[in-house]
Tab-separated table of C-alpha atoms in Angstrom:
chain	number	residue	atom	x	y	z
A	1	UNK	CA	122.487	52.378	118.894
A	2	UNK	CA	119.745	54.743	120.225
A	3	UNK	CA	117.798	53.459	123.346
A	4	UNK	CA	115.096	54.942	122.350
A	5	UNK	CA	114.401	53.080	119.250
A	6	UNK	CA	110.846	52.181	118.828
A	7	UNK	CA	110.430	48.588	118.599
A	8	UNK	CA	107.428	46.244	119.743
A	9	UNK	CA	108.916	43.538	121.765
A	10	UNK	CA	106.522	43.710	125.229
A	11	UNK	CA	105.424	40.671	126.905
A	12	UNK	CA	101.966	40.308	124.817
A	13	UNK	CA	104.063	40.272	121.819
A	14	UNK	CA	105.875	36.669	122.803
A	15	UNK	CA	102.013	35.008	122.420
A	16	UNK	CA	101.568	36.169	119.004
A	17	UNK	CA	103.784	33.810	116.764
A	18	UNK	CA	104.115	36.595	113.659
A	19	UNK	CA	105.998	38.036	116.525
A	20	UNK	CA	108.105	35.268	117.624
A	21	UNK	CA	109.815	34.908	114.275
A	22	UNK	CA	110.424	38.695	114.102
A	23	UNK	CA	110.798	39.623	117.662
A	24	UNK	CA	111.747	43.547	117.126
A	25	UNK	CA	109.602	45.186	114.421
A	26	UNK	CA	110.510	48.914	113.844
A	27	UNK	CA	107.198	51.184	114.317
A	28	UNK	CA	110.037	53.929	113.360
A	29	UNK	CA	113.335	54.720	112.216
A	30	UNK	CA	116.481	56.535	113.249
A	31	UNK	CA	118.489	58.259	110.445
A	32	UNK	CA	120.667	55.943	111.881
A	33	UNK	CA	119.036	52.736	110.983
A	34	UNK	CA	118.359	54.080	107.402
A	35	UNK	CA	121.921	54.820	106.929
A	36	UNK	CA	122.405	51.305	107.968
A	37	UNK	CA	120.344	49.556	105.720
A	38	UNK	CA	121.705	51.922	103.002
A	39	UNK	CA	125.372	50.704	103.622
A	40	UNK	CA	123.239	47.221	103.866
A	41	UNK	CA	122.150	47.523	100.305
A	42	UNK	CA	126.058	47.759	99.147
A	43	UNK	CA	125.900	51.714	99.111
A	44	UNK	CA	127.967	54.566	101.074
A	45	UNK	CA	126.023	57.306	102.547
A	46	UNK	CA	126.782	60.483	103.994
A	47	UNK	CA	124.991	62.137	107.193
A	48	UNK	CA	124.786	65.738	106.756
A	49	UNK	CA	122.969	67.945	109.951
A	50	UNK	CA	121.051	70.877	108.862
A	51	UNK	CA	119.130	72.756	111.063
A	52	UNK	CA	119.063	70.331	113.706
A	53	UNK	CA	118.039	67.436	111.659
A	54	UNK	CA	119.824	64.624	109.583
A	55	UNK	CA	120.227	64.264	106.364
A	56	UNK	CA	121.286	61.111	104.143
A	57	UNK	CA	122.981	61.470	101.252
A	58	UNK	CA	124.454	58.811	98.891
A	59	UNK	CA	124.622	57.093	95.457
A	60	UNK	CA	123.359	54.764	92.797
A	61	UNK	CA	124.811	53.690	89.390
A	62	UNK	CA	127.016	57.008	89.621
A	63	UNK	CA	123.575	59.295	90.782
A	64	UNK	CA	123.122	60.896	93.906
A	65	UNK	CA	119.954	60.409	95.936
A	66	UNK	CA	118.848	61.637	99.238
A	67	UNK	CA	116.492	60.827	102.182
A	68	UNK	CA	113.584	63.151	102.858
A	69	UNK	CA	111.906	62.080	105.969
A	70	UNK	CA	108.117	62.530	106.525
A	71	UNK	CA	105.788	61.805	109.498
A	72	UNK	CA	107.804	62.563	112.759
A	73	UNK	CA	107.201	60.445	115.750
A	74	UNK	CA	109.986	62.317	117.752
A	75	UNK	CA	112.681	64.915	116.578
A	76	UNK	CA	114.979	61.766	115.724
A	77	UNK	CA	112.545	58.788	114.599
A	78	UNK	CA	109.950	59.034	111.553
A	79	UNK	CA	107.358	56.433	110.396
A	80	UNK	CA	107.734	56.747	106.377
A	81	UNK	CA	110.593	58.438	104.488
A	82	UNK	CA	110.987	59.247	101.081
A	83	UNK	CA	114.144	57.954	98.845
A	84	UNK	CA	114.183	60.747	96.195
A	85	UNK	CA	116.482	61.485	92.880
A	86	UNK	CA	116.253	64.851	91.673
A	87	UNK	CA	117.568	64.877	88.136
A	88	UNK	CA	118.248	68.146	85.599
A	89	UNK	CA	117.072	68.022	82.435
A	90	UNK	CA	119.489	69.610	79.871
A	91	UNK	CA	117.685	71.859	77.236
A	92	UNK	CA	114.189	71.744	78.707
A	93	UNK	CA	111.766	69.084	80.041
A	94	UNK	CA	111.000	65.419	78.805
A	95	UNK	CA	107.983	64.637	76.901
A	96	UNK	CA	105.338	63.305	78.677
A	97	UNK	CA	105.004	60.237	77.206
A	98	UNK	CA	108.400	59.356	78.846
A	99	UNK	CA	107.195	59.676	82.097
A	100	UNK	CA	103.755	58.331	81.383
A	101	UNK	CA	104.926	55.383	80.104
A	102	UNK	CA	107.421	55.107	83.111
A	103	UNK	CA	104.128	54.989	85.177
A	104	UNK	CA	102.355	52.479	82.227
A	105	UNK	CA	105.472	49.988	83.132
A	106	UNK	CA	106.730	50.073	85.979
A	107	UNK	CA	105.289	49.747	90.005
A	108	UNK	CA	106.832	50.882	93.170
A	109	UNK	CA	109.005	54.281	92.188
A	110	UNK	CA	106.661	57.200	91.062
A	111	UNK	CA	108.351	60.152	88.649
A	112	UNK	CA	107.371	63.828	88.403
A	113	UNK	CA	108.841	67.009	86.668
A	114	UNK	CA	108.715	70.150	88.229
A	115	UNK	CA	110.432	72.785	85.480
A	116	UNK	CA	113.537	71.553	84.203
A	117	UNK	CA	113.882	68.917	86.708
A	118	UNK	CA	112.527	65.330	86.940
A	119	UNK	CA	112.512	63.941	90.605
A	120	UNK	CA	112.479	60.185	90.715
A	121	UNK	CA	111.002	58.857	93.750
A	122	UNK	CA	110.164	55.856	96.262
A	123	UNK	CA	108.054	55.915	99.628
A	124	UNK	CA	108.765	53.685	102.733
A	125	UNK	CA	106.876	52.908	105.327
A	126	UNK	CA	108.074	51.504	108.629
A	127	UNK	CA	104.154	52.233	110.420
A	128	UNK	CA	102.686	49.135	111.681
A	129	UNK	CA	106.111	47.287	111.889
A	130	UNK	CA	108.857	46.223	109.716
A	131	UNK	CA	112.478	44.490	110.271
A	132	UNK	CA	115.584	45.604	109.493
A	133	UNK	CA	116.235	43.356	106.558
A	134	UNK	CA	113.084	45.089	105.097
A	135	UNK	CA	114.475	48.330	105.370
A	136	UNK	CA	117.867	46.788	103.235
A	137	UNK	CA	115.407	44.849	100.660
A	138	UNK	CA	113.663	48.697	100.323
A	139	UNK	CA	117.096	50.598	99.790
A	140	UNK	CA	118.089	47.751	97.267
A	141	UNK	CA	114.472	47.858	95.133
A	142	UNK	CA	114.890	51.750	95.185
A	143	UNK	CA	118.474	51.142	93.842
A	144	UNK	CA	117.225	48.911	91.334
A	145	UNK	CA	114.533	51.123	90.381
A	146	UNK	CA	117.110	54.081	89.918
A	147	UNK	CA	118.958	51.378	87.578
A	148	UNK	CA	115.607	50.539	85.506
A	149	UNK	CA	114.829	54.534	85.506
A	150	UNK	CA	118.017	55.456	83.862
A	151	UNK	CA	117.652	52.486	81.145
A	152	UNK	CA	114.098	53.716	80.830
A	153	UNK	CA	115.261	57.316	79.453
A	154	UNK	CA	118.438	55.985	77.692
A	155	UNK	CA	116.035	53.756	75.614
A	156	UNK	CA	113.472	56.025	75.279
A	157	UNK	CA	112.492	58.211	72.269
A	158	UNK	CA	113.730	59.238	68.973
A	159	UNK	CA	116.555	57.260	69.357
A	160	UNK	CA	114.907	53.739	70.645
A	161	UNK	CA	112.204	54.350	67.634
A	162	UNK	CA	115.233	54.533	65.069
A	163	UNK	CA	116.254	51.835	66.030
A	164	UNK	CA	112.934	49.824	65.990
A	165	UNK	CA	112.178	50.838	62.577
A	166	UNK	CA	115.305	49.971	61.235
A	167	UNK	CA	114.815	46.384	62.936
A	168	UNK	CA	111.679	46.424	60.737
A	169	UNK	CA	113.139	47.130	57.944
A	170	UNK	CA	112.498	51.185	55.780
A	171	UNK	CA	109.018	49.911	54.740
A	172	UNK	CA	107.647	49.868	58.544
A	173	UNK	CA	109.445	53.019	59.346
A	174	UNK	CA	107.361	54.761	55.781
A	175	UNK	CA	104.238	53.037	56.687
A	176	UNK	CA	104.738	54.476	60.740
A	177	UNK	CA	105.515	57.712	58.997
A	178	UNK	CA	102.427	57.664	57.274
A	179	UNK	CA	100.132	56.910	59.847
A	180	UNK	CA	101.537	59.687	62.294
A	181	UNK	CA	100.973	62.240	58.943
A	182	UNK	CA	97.286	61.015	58.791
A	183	UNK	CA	96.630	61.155	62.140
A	184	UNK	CA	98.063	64.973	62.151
A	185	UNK	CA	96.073	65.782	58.945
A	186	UNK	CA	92.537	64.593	61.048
């Protein structure tokens, strides 16, 4: 590993017992320590250098996301980073209601669309202090959230309300009808 890590393990740090059960908190992280925790999680990544800085590369349920790192405490250590899934949307862009109820329902992974793309995405931040099995439980939420995302649009829309109103039986699905042609009549 790098010496220069950044970790908080001076002498005033062994009288503070939050300290003594976590003795080397990360103020930072290494691309190296990310891809860590990534393989961690149960995932292969890739380091790619561009430019004179790393990039992280792997997957999730069979989708590709990638590391964008933020705040820069030196050319090789950050103190957040940004777990993001950039995903194409065939013929067009989603409704909105798909993403605002993705935001209605869920916490911790954010979504936006910018043209025919929706980017999926998860902060992390390491400021203040955090182990390396919180960096792993992170990378595995953000994998989970990925998992929840992609069930999210699967069951989402015409498709998922089909099937609804044929669990209700045709009399719910004319009654539904009916109320979506009054409210476009008012």
């Amino acid at each position: 590993m790098n010496d220069n890590i950044s970790t908080r393990t001076d002498a005033n740090d062994a009288t503070d017992p939050s300290m003594a059960a976590h003795p080397e908190l990360l103020d930072a992280v290494t691309p190296e320590q990310v891809s860590d925790a990534i393989k961690a999680a149960g995932a292969a990544v890739s380091a790619i250098e561009q430019d004179g800085v790393v990039r992280l590369h792997s997957a999730s349920h069979g989708i590709g996301f990638q590391v964008l790192w933020g705040n820069p405490v030196t050319t090789t250590q950050f103190t957040d980073f940004t777990l993001s899934c950039p995903l194409h949307v065939q013929g067009g862009t989603l409704p909105e209601a798909v993403l605002a109820s993705w935001h209605r329902t869920k916490r911790f992974a954010r979504v936006a669309q910018h043209g025919d793309f929706v980017v999926l995405e998860m902060d992390v931040v390491v400021a203040g202090g955090v182990t390396p099995a919180y960096l792993a439980f992170a990378v595995r939420l953000w994998m989970q959230m990925m998992g929840e995302f992609f069930l999210h649009l699967r069951n989402y829309g015409p498709a998922s309300q089909t099937r609804a109103e044929a669990a209700n039986g045709s009399e719910a699905s004319h009654d539904t009808n009916a109320a979506r042609n009054e409210a476009a009549a008012a």
